[in-house]
mmCIF file of C-alpha atoms in Angstrom:
data_model
loop_
_atom_site.group_PDB
_atom_site.id
_atom_site.type_symbol
_atom_site.label_atom_id
_atom_site.label_comp_id
_atom_site.label_asym_id
_atom_site.label_seq_id
_atom_site.Cartn_x
_atom_site.Cartn_y
_atom_site.Cartn_z
ATOM 1 C CA MET A 29 46.590 33.633 3.551
ATOM 2 C CA ASN A 30 49.136 32.054 7.083
ATOM 3 C CA ILE A 31 47.338 28.684 7.782
ATOM 4 C CA PRO A 32 48.025 28.169 11.612
ATOM 5 C CA GLU A 33 50.088 24.709 12.166
ATOM 6 C CA PRO A 34 48.568 21.518 13.043
ATOM 7 C CA THR A 35 49.098 22.157 16.671
ATOM 8 C CA VAL A 36 47.414 25.107 17.137
ATOM 9 C CA LEU A 37 44.657 23.879 15.642
ATOM 10 C CA ALA A 38 44.219 20.598 18.048
ATOM 11 C CA ALA A 39 44.569 22.855 21.295
ATOM 12 C CA ILE A 40 42.269 25.187 20.041
ATOM 13 C CA ALA A 41 40.123 22.339 19.100
ATOM 14 C CA VAL A 42 40.707 21.025 22.531
ATOM 15 C CA LEU A 43 40.107 24.677 24.130
ATOM 16 C CA LEU A 44 36.899 24.537 22.808
ATOM 17 C CA CYS A 45 36.164 21.096 24.036
ATOM 18 C CA LEU A 46 37.013 21.748 27.047
ATOM 19 C CA ILE A 47 34.572 25.247 27.363
ATOM 20 C CA PHE A 48 32.038 23.069 26.334
ATOM 21 C CA LYS A 49 32.208 20.639 29.000
ATOM 22 C CA LEU A 50 32.998 22.569 31.683
ATOM 23 C CA LEU A 51 29.382 24.742 30.751
ATOM 24 C CA ASN A 52 27.352 21.673 29.543
ATOM 25 C CA LEU A 53 26.101 23.711 26.065
ATOM 26 C CA THR A 54 25.614 20.103 24.718
ATOM 27 C CA SER A 55 22.165 20.448 27.121
ATOM 28 C CA GLN A 56 18.671 20.690 26.393
ATOM 29 C CA PRO A 57 15.993 22.441 28.251
ATOM 30 C CA GLN A 58 14.067 19.050 30.068
ATOM 31 C CA ILE A 59 10.358 19.231 31.712
ATOM 32 C CA PRO A 60 10.868 18.391 35.472
ATOM 33 C CA LYS A 61 9.756 14.553 36.428
ATOM 34 C CA ILE A 62 7.366 14.612 38.645
ATOM 35 C CA PHE A 63 6.870 11.604 41.573
ATOM 36 C CA SER A 64 4.472 10.836 43.518
ATOM 37 C CA LYS A 65 1.640 7.881 43.735
ATOM 38 C CA ASP A 66 -1.888 10.627 44.176
ATOM 39 C CA LYS A 67 -2.429 11.185 40.899
ATOM 40 C CA ASN A 68 -4.950 13.601 42.159
ATOM 41 C CA PHE A 69 -3.044 15.540 43.418
ATOM 42 C CA VAL A 70 -0.227 15.322 40.932
ATOM 43 C CA ALA A 71 -3.103 16.298 38.604
ATOM 44 C CA ASN A 72 -3.974 19.153 40.997
ATOM 45 C CA LEU A 73 -0.584 20.046 40.995
ATOM 46 C CA LEU A 74 -0.255 19.935 37.206
ATOM 47 C CA LYS A 75 -3.225 22.742 37.499
ATOM 48 C CA ALA A 76 -1.640 25.233 39.304
ATOM 49 C CA CYS A 77 1.982 24.537 38.194
ATOM 50 C CA PRO A 78 2.346 25.879 34.621
ATOM 51 C CA LEU A 79 6.360 25.500 35.143
ATOM 52 C CA LEU A 80 6.092 21.477 35.810
ATOM 53 C CA VAL A 81 4.929 20.586 32.573
ATOM 54 C CA GLN A 82 7.102 22.130 29.904
ATOM 55 C CA PRO A 83 10.957 22.768 30.249
ATOM 56 C CA TYR A 84 13.321 24.362 32.639
ATOM 57 C CA ILE A 85 15.577 26.670 30.846
ATOM 58 C CA PRO A 86 18.269 28.020 33.102
ATOM 59 C CA THR A 87 20.202 30.926 31.727
ATOM 60 C CA ARG A 88 22.027 29.659 28.477
ATOM 61 C CA LEU A 89 25.660 30.699 28.454
ATOM 62 C CA TRP A 90 25.953 29.309 32.149
ATOM 63 C CA GLY A 91 22.631 28.267 33.840
ATOM 64 C CA TYR A 92 23.083 24.334 32.105
ATOM 65 C CA ASN A 93 26.120 23.967 34.948
ATOM 66 C CA GLY A 94 25.225 22.974 38.519
ATOM 67 C CA HIS A 95 28.852 24.168 39.659
ATOM 68 C CA ILE A 96 28.540 27.520 38.380
ATOM 69 C CA GLN A 97 24.661 28.014 39.137
ATOM 70 C CA THR A 98 25.519 26.442 42.584
ATOM 71 C CA VAL A 99 28.383 29.475 43.222
ATOM 72 C CA VAL A 100 26.361 32.072 41.609
ATOM 73 C CA HIS A 101 23.977 31.212 43.985
ATOM 74 C CA SER A 102 26.011 31.121 47.203
ATOM 75 C CA ILE A 103 28.487 34.835 45.779
ATOM 76 C CA ILE A 104 25.565 36.863 44.569
ATOM 77 C CA GLY A 105 22.695 34.926 45.357
ATOM 78 C CA ARG A 106 20.093 36.990 42.748
ATOM 79 C CA VAL A 107 20.443 40.047 40.657
ATOM 80 C CA ARG A 108 18.998 43.734 41.376
ATOM 81 C CA CYS A 109 17.325 42.253 45.103
ATOM 82 C CA PRO A 110 15.094 44.535 47.292
ATOM 83 C CA TRP A 111 15.590 45.046 50.629
ATOM 84 C CA PRO A 112 11.624 44.266 52.362
ATOM 85 C CA ILE A 113 10.884 46.215 54.608
ATOM 86 C CA GLY A 114 9.275 44.030 57.945
ATOM 87 C CA GLU A 115 8.916 43.207 60.924
ATOM 88 C CA ARG A 116 11.529 41.418 63.467
ATOM 89 C CA ILE A 117 9.614 39.517 66.676
ATOM 90 C CA GLU A 118 11.985 38.510 69.843
ATOM 91 C CA LEU A 119 11.042 35.157 71.389
ATOM 92 C CA ARG A 120 13.167 34.269 74.716
ATOM 93 C CA LEU A 121 13.040 30.675 74.477
ATOM 94 C CA LYS A 122 12.630 27.964 77.877
ATOM 95 C CA ASP A 123 16.548 27.232 77.793
ATOM 96 C CA GLY A 124 17.449 30.361 78.034
ATOM 97 C CA SER A 125 18.219 31.229 74.024
ATOM 98 C CA THR A 126 17.190 34.410 71.899
ATOM 99 C CA LEU A 127 15.223 33.535 69.278
ATOM 100 C CA THR A 128 13.790 35.785 65.919
ATOM 101 C CA TYR A 129 11.682 36.114 63.239
ATOM 102 C CA ASP A 130 10.641 38.411 60.639
ATOM 103 C CA VAL A 131 7.130 38.936 59.290
ATOM 104 C CA TYR A 132 6.554 40.424 56.027
ATOM 105 C CA GLN A 133 3.013 41.637 55.034
ATOM 106 C CA PRO A 134 1.339 41.468 51.814
ATOM 107 C CA VAL A 135 1.718 44.321 49.674
ATOM 108 C CA TYR A 136 -2.484 43.629 48.754
ATOM 109 C CA LYS A 137 -4.593 41.271 50.457
ATOM 110 C CA GLY A 138 -5.061 38.059 48.766
ATOM 111 C CA SER A 139 -7.981 36.081 48.412
ATOM 112 C CA GLU A 140 -6.943 33.999 50.464
ATOM 113 C CA ASP A 141 -4.631 34.663 54.209
ATOM 114 C CA ILE A 142 -1.675 32.390 53.809
ATOM 115 C CA THR A 143 1.433 33.351 55.696
ATOM 116 C CA LEU A 144 4.682 31.055 54.154
ATOM 117 C CA VAL A 145 6.698 30.583 56.696
ATOM 118 C CA ILE A 146 10.798 29.860 55.499
ATOM 119 C CA VAL A 147 13.200 27.935 56.721
ATOM 120 C CA PRO A 148 16.593 29.432 55.523
ATOM 121 C CA GLY A 149 19.503 27.444 54.484
ATOM 122 C CA ILE A 150 22.688 26.789 56.413
ATOM 123 C CA CYS A 151 24.065 29.882 58.487
ATOM 124 C CA ASN A 152 21.339 31.805 56.465
ATOM 125 C CA SER A 153 18.990 34.303 58.065
ATOM 126 C CA SER A 154 16.139 36.897 56.777
ATOM 127 C CA GLU A 155 19.105 38.936 55.247
ATOM 128 C CA SER A 156 20.266 36.122 52.512
ATOM 129 C CA VAL A 157 19.918 37.089 49.694
ATOM 130 C CA TYR A 158 17.812 34.424 47.509
ATOM 131 C CA VAL A 159 15.537 34.847 51.180
ATOM 132 C CA ARG A 160 15.063 38.931 50.302
ATOM 133 C CA THR A 161 13.991 38.446 46.852
ATOM 134 C CA PHE A 162 11.720 35.358 47.471
ATOM 135 C CA VAL A 163 9.742 37.392 50.398
ATOM 136 C CA HIS A 164 9.639 40.956 47.898
ATOM 137 C CA TYR A 165 8.357 38.277 45.297
ATOM 138 C CA SER A 166 5.859 36.339 47.754
ATOM 139 C CA GLN A 167 4.568 39.642 48.877
ATOM 140 C CA CYS A 168 3.660 41.090 45.612
ATOM 141 C CA HIS A 169 1.269 38.586 45.108
ATOM 142 C CA GLY A 170 -0.773 38.874 47.888
ATOM 143 C CA PHE A 171 1.515 36.633 50.786
ATOM 144 C CA ARG A 172 2.353 37.017 54.360
ATOM 145 C CA CYS A 173 6.226 36.429 54.649
ATOM 146 C CA ALA A 174 7.744 34.845 58.074
ATOM 147 C CA VAL A 175 11.248 33.898 58.059
ATOM 148 C CA LEU A 176 13.072 31.773 60.576
ATOM 149 C CA ASN A 177 16.719 33.241 61.604
ATOM 150 C CA HIS A 178 18.967 31.084 62.634
ATOM 151 C CA ILE A 179 20.071 31.165 66.060
ATOM 152 C CA GLY A 180 23.861 33.051 65.624
ATOM 153 C CA ALA A 181 23.212 33.130 62.197
ATOM 154 C CA LEU A 182 22.557 36.846 62.459
ATOM 155 C CA SER A 183 25.629 39.052 64.060
ATOM 156 C CA SER A 184 23.199 41.853 65.115
ATOM 157 C CA VAL A 185 21.460 39.226 67.266
ATOM 158 C CA PRO A 186 23.467 38.391 70.504
ATOM 159 C CA LEU A 187 23.494 35.188 72.023
ATOM 160 C CA SER A 188 21.364 34.178 75.537
ATOM 161 C CA SER A 189 22.679 30.636 76.071
ATOM 162 C CA SER A 190 25.672 28.806 74.780
ATOM 163 C CA ARG A 191 23.910 27.405 71.704
ATOM 164 C CA ILE A 192 23.654 27.573 68.100
ATOM 165 C CA PHE A 193 20.958 26.107 65.220
ATOM 166 C CA THR A 194 21.960 22.928 63.953
ATOM 167 C CA TYR A 195 20.455 20.321 61.377
ATOM 168 C CA GLY A 196 17.727 18.357 63.374
ATOM 169 C CA TYR A 197 16.882 20.379 66.157
ATOM 170 C CA THR A 198 13.435 21.646 65.024
ATOM 171 C CA SER A 199 11.704 23.248 68.658
ATOM 172 C CA ASP A 200 13.311 26.722 67.420
ATOM 173 C CA LEU A 201 10.772 26.445 64.295
ATOM 174 C CA GLY A 202 7.613 24.860 66.569
ATOM 175 C CA ALA A 203 8.836 27.725 69.042
ATOM 176 C CA MET A 204 8.564 30.010 65.817
ATOM 177 C CA LEU A 205 5.095 29.007 64.635
ATOM 178 C CA ASN A 206 3.669 28.875 67.657
ATOM 179 C CA HIS A 207 3.533 32.083 68.383
ATOM 180 C CA LEU A 208 3.575 33.083 64.463
ATOM 181 C CA ASN A 209 -0.050 30.730 65.056
ATOM 182 C CA GLU A 210 -1.068 33.114 67.918
ATOM 183 C CA LYS A 211 -0.187 36.814 65.802
ATOM 184 C CA TYR A 212 -2.462 35.083 62.661
ATOM 185 C CA SER A 213 -4.810 32.030 64.178
ATOM 186 C CA SER A 214 -6.881 32.664 61.105
ATOM 187 C CA SER A 215 -4.045 32.942 58.391
ATOM 188 C CA LYS A 216 -3.028 29.323 56.781
ATOM 189 C CA LEU A 217 0.515 28.222 56.766
ATOM 190 C CA VAL A 218 2.417 26.514 54.952
ATOM 191 C CA CYS A 219 6.348 24.918 55.725
ATOM 192 C CA ILE A 220 8.936 26.507 53.611
ATOM 193 C CA GLY A 221 12.798 25.270 53.970
ATOM 194 C CA TYR A 222 15.943 25.586 51.595
ATOM 195 C CA SER A 223 18.666 23.047 51.939
ATOM 196 C CA MET A 224 19.183 22.647 55.606
ATOM 197 C CA GLY A 225 15.581 24.204 56.268
ATOM 198 C CA GLY A 226 13.784 21.548 53.361
ATOM 199 C CA ASN A 227 14.898 19.563 56.005
ATOM 200 C CA THR A 228 14.244 21.023 59.171
ATOM 201 C CA VAL A 229 10.711 21.107 57.674
ATOM 202 C CA ALA A 230 9.976 17.855 57.078
ATOM 203 C CA LYS A 231 11.686 16.098 60.559
ATOM 204 C CA TYR A 232 9.743 19.196 62.293
ATOM 205 C CA LEU A 233 6.062 17.767 60.551
ATOM 206 C CA GLY A 234 6.776 14.338 60.677
ATOM 207 C CA GLU A 235 7.601 14.023 64.332
ATOM 208 C CA GLU A 236 5.361 13.912 67.498
ATOM 209 C CA GLU A 237 4.271 16.776 67.962
ATOM 210 C CA THR A 238 0.649 17.332 70.225
ATOM 211 C CA ASN A 239 0.511 21.286 69.863
ATOM 212 C CA ARG A 240 1.986 21.643 66.528
ATOM 213 C CA PRO A 241 -0.492 24.358 65.152
ATOM 214 C CA SER A 242 -4.041 22.828 62.821
ATOM 215 C CA ASN A 243 -3.257 25.390 60.059
ATOM 216 C CA ILE A 244 -0.539 24.549 59.401
ATOM 217 C CA ILE A 245 -1.933 22.981 55.608
ATOM 218 C CA GLY A 246 1.904 22.236 53.654
ATOM 219 C CA GLY A 247 5.215 21.454 53.201
ATOM 220 C CA ILE A 248 7.841 22.325 50.596
ATOM 221 C CA SER A 249 11.591 21.350 51.060
ATOM 222 C CA ILE A 250 14.444 22.527 48.528
ATOM 223 C CA CYS A 251 17.273 20.177 47.676
ATOM 224 C CA GLN A 252 17.701 18.650 50.776
ATOM 225 C CA GLY A 253 20.075 15.750 51.232
ATOM 226 C CA TYR A 254 17.249 13.865 53.789
ATOM 227 C CA ASP A 255 19.986 11.125 54.882
ATOM 228 C CA ILE A 256 22.677 13.210 56.613
ATOM 229 C CA ILE A 257 24.905 9.714 57.580
ATOM 230 C CA LYS A 258 25.274 8.527 54.400
ATOM 231 C CA GLY A 259 25.286 12.448 52.697
ATOM 232 C CA THR A 260 28.249 13.492 54.811
ATOM 233 C CA LYS A 261 30.068 10.091 53.629
ATOM 234 C CA LEU A 262 29.853 11.248 50.304
ATOM 235 C CA LEU A 263 30.274 14.639 50.941
ATOM 236 C CA LEU A 264 33.788 14.060 51.999
ATOM 237 C CA GLN A 265 34.902 12.370 49.046
ATOM 238 C CA TRP A 266 36.770 14.352 46.722
ATOM 239 C CA GLN A 267 34.234 13.415 43.403
ATOM 240 C CA ASN A 268 32.706 16.330 41.686
ATOM 241 C CA PHE A 269 34.618 18.491 44.367
ATOM 242 C CA ARG A 270 32.356 17.504 46.962
ATOM 243 C CA ARG A 271 34.950 17.611 49.772
ATOM 244 C CA LEU A 272 35.720 21.659 48.397
ATOM 245 C CA TYR A 273 31.722 22.621 49.247
ATOM 246 C CA LEU A 274 32.417 20.942 52.477
ATOM 247 C CA TYR A 275 35.069 22.794 53.220
ATOM 248 C CA ALA A 276 33.539 26.415 53.055
ATOM 249 C CA ILE A 277 30.535 25.598 55.009
ATOM 250 C CA THR A 278 32.548 23.867 57.750
ATOM 251 C CA GLU A 279 34.402 27.461 57.581
ATOM 252 C CA ALA A 280 31.248 29.250 57.440
ATOM 253 C CA MET A 281 30.225 27.441 60.783
ATOM 254 C CA LYS A 282 33.173 27.649 62.542
ATOM 255 C CA ALA A 283 32.946 31.278 62.270
ATOM 256 C CA ILE A 284 30.003 31.141 63.609
ATOM 257 C CA ILE A 285 30.908 29.747 66.710
ATOM 258 C CA LEU A 286 34.498 31.613 66.721
ATOM 259 C CA ARG A 287 32.815 34.604 66.549
ATOM 260 C CA ASN A 288 30.154 33.577 69.990
ATOM 261 C CA ARG A 289 33.913 32.527 71.373
ATOM 262 C CA ASN A 290 32.793 33.936 74.562
ATOM 263 C CA ILE A 291 29.574 32.555 75.260
ATOM 264 C CA LEU A 292 29.996 29.102 73.198
ATOM 265 C CA LEU A 293 33.055 28.367 74.073
ATOM 266 C CA SER A 294 33.530 30.686 77.806
ATOM 267 C CA GLU A 295 34.937 28.263 80.376
ATOM 268 C CA GLU A 296 31.464 27.542 81.927
ATOM 269 C CA ALA A 297 29.979 26.562 78.976
ATOM 270 C CA LYS A 298 33.720 24.120 78.184
ATOM 271 C CA LYS A 299 33.262 22.315 81.711
ATOM 272 C CA LYS A 300 29.220 21.852 81.050
ATOM 273 C CA TYR A 301 29.364 20.394 78.385
ATOM 274 C CA ASN A 302 33.004 19.670 77.308
ATOM 275 C CA LEU A 303 34.145 21.454 75.167
ATOM 276 C CA ILE A 304 37.670 21.301 74.672
ATOM 277 C CA GLU A 305 38.340 24.704 72.605
ATOM 278 C CA LYS A 306 41.597 23.337 70.774
ATOM 279 C CA GLU A 307 39.633 20.935 68.755
ATOM 280 C CA VAL A 308 36.954 23.176 67.969
ATOM 281 C CA ALA A 309 38.976 25.440 66.366
ATOM 282 C CA SER A 310 41.062 23.205 64.435
ATOM 283 C CA ALA A 311 38.528 21.183 62.587
ATOM 284 C CA ALA A 312 38.931 20.529 59.328
ATOM 285 C CA THR A 313 35.646 19.033 58.165
ATOM 286 C CA LEU A 314 32.004 19.239 59.661
ATOM 287 C CA PRO A 315 32.049 16.192 60.743
ATOM 288 C CA GLU A 316 35.030 17.156 63.156
ATOM 289 C CA LEU A 317 33.860 20.124 64.014
ATOM 290 C CA ASP A 318 30.158 18.085 64.459
ATOM 291 C CA ASP A 319 32.314 16.451 66.578
ATOM 292 C CA SER A 320 33.923 17.661 69.091
ATOM 293 C CA TYR A 321 30.708 20.056 69.771
ATOM 294 C CA THR A 322 27.502 20.172 68.223
ATOM 295 C CA ARG A 323 26.455 16.302 69.787
ATOM 296 C CA LYS A 324 28.108 17.770 72.815
ATOM 297 C CA VAL A 325 26.196 21.252 73.072
ATOM 298 C CA TYR A 326 22.509 18.603 71.623
ATOM 299 C CA ASN A 327 24.446 15.521 74.573
ATOM 300 C CA TYR A 328 24.387 12.950 71.875
ATOM 301 C CA PRO A 329 26.675 9.841 72.454
ATOM 302 C CA SER A 330 27.926 9.453 69.261
ATOM 303 C CA LEU A 331 28.244 11.324 65.604
ATOM 304 C CA SER A 332 25.799 8.804 63.897
ATOM 305 C CA SER A 333 23.197 9.074 66.959
ATOM 306 C CA LEU A 334 22.884 12.853 66.227
ATOM 307 C CA TYR A 335 22.975 12.349 62.722
ATOM 308 C CA LYS A 336 20.421 9.754 63.062
ATOM 309 C CA TRP A 337 18.181 12.003 64.652
ATOM 310 C CA SER A 338 18.511 14.553 62.283
ATOM 311 C CA SER A 339 17.947 12.635 59.555
ATOM 312 C CA SER A 340 14.598 13.690 57.640
ATOM 313 C CA CYS A 341 14.007 11.054 56.121
ATOM 314 C CA ASN A 342 13.463 8.858 59.412
ATOM 315 C CA TYR A 343 10.750 11.046 60.072
ATOM 316 C CA ILE A 344 8.728 12.028 56.928
ATOM 317 C CA LYS A 345 6.626 8.321 56.089
ATOM 318 C CA THR A 346 4.472 10.211 59.940
ATOM 319 C CA ILE A 347 3.721 13.359 57.922
ATOM 320 C CA ASN A 348 0.044 13.812 57.681
ATOM 321 C CA ILE A 349 -0.014 16.417 54.959
ATOM 322 C CA PRO A 350 0.256 17.967 51.809
ATOM 323 C CA MET A 351 4.593 18.052 51.030
ATOM 324 C CA ILE A 352 6.056 18.278 48.155
ATOM 325 C CA TYR A 353 10.029 17.923 47.714
ATOM 326 C CA ILE A 354 12.813 19.274 45.080
ATOM 327 C CA ASN A 355 15.578 18.488 44.420
ATOM 328 C CA SER A 356 18.108 19.292 41.033
ATOM 329 C CA LEU A 357 19.647 16.464 39.472
ATOM 330 C CA ASP A 358 23.158 18.331 38.823
ATOM 331 C CA ASP A 359 23.455 19.692 42.419
ATOM 332 C CA PRO A 360 27.155 19.282 43.672
ATOM 333 C CA LEU A 361 26.236 19.172 47.276
ATOM 334 C CA VAL A 362 23.393 16.399 47.156
ATOM 335 C CA PRO A 363 24.874 13.201 44.958
ATOM 336 C CA GLU A 364 21.825 11.753 43.104
ATOM 337 C CA GLU A 365 22.216 8.856 45.574
ATOM 338 C CA LEU A 366 20.431 10.335 47.801
ATOM 339 C CA LEU A 367 17.538 11.272 46.049
ATOM 340 C CA THR A 368 17.052 7.754 44.447
ATOM 341 C CA PRO A 369 14.992 6.840 47.668
ATOM 342 C CA MET A 370 13.340 9.713 47.089
ATOM 343 C CA ARG A 371 11.727 8.578 44.294
ATOM 344 C CA ASP A 372 10.380 5.691 45.276
ATOM 345 C CA PHE A 373 9.506 6.734 48.931
ATOM 346 C CA ALA A 374 7.192 9.240 46.435
ATOM 347 C CA ASN A 375 5.941 6.813 44.397
ATOM 348 C CA GLN A 376 3.832 4.547 47.686
ATOM 349 C CA GLN A 377 2.978 7.500 49.887
ATOM 350 C CA ASP A 378 -0.532 9.764 49.059
ATOM 351 C CA ASN A 379 0.092 14.023 49.021
ATOM 352 C CA VAL A 380 3.849 13.843 48.123
ATOM 353 C CA ALA A 381 5.564 14.851 45.059
ATOM 354 C CA TYR A 382 8.196 14.487 44.406
ATOM 355 C CA ILE A 383 9.901 17.055 42.131
ATOM 356 C CA GLU A 384 13.006 17.147 40.160
ATOM 357 C CA VAL A 385 14.684 19.338 38.077
ATOM 358 C CA SER A 386 17.806 18.774 35.618
ATOM 359 C CA HIS A 387 19.805 21.442 36.475
ATOM 360 C CA GLY A 388 19.664 24.076 38.661
ATOM 361 C CA GLY A 389 22.702 23.348 41.098
ATOM 362 C CA HIS A 390 22.673 23.795 44.994
ATOM 363 C CA LEU A 391 19.306 26.661 45.042
ATOM 364 C CA GLY A 392 20.356 28.612 41.977
ATOM 365 C CA PHE A 393 17.850 27.935 39.469
ATOM 366 C CA TYR A 394 17.931 30.985 37.383
ATOM 367 C CA GLU A 395 16.906 31.265 34.069
ATOM 368 C CA GLY A 396 16.576 34.384 31.620
ATOM 369 C CA GLY A 397 19.427 35.718 29.483
ATOM 370 C CA ALA A 398 22.075 34.662 27.507
ATOM 371 C CA ILE A 399 24.955 36.095 31.017
ATOM 372 C CA TYR A 400 22.967 38.124 33.426
ATOM 373 C CA PRO A 401 19.795 36.111 34.256
ATOM 374 C CA ASN A 402 16.707 37.356 35.618
ATOM 375 C CA PRO A 403 16.019 38.096 38.923
ATOM 376 C CA ILE A 404 13.210 36.298 39.790
ATOM 377 C CA SER A 405 14.365 32.746 39.625
ATOM 378 C CA TRP A 406 12.808 29.763 37.840
ATOM 379 C CA LEU A 407 12.071 28.716 41.535
ATOM 380 C CA ASP A 408 10.964 31.652 42.788
ATOM 381 C CA ARG A 409 7.781 30.769 40.678
ATOM 382 C CA LEU A 410 7.262 27.541 40.621
ATOM 383 C CA LEU A 411 7.160 28.190 44.821
ATOM 384 C CA LEU A 412 4.043 30.665 44.693
ATOM 385 C CA ASP A 413 1.952 28.203 42.213
ATOM 386 C CA VAL A 414 2.926 25.229 44.221
ATOM 387 C CA VAL A 415 1.793 27.309 47.092
ATOM 388 C CA THR A 416 -1.320 27.444 45.790
ATOM 389 C CA SER A 417 -1.651 24.042 44.261
ATOM 390 C CA ILE A 418 -1.687 22.680 48.450
ATOM 391 C CA ASP A 419 -4.100 25.530 48.917
ATOM 392 C CA THR A 420 -6.688 24.764 46.599
ATOM 393 C CA TYR A 421 -6.076 20.541 47.267
ATOM 394 C CA ASN A 422 -6.964 21.404 50.435
ATOM 395 C CA GLN A 423 -9.775 23.143 49.791
ATOM 396 C CA LYS A 424 -11.443 20.454 47.743
ATOM 397 C CA PRO A 425 -13.788 16.805 49.387
ATOM 398 C CA THR A 426 -12.196 14.687 50.919
ATOM 399 C CA ASN A 427 -12.290 10.923 50.074
ATOM 400 C CA CYS A 428 -13.773 12.381 46.191
ATOM 401 C CA SER A 429 -11.978 10.550 43.099
ATOM 402 C CA ASN A 430 -13.720 12.939 40.606
ATOM 403 C CA CYS A 431 -12.785 15.985 42.658
ATOM 404 C CA ILE A 432 -9.753 17.026 39.204
#
């Protein structure tokens, strides 16, 4: 029998070690951690969410690697994704912008009339695969869904003003919610935001707003970074390949701007906002793009002032309805340095819970199978339970210490 040379055996051993390290195969499923000051709030949450008292088990071969979860999510989204049929609503805003959102009715009438107001991540819309999957899943469980289409994200909807969406601009969400409230005044509203959309939801709910619909019963924020100033500095580093993710986001944003250059970079727009097209087109990072375009369009004197205004961490203390924040520790776009303040914040606030999951990447949270994941993610299943917990919590008598 031929025995391989020691060098060959050593090379095989090193290769296997690298594969195990890359796929993180030695990791074990972990029960999500919950940070909250409010014991009644947490007890109600755990009662409605059995997934929070048992380990989250990612797809076996690759689900323990946050990078792979993130890349699979960004390229594929979800497997066997349906295409739910909805009604597109078009609004003309005061600044001349055309805002659209899509409404999807429940497959059957649930015990409660609840509308899930979904705010997608950066450059995403109702046509994004993960949004469509969650919408269809929600419809089948008796929920109405309304999805905000970020201005500029849909190529099929022409721009009618010289701006697109940005991180901290919540007026589009506000206009959608007010219009939605007129259509479904008896429905309870729960706002759900993914990544940038999570920042938008949290900021909107924490801002001083006199005409906010009173039937918003809670909010859910998923995989956001909370502090854009600190987060941008971390994304500019090469550690954990963050700079590559920043490059991808920058190119996606720049593609929307350049696709609509006849409006966004018209001679009139360039004169009005002091834009230099060459600087916009050559921007290599998101801060460069925001400095050459976004801050000027939204009238901010500096990049730091734009990012401070945009960051939800500066608004969340004043949210006065139940709020759930969800993040994963292996999210390559949201380093743990951004999550530590949220643990402290949740431990000091009522009606707030911060859920921290060991795995899941950025918006991935795939589960099931050795290679091929389930069509419905762990996150999809959790979100509906969280919505139920928010609804039941709001129905309990106030100032009742024994209501759980």
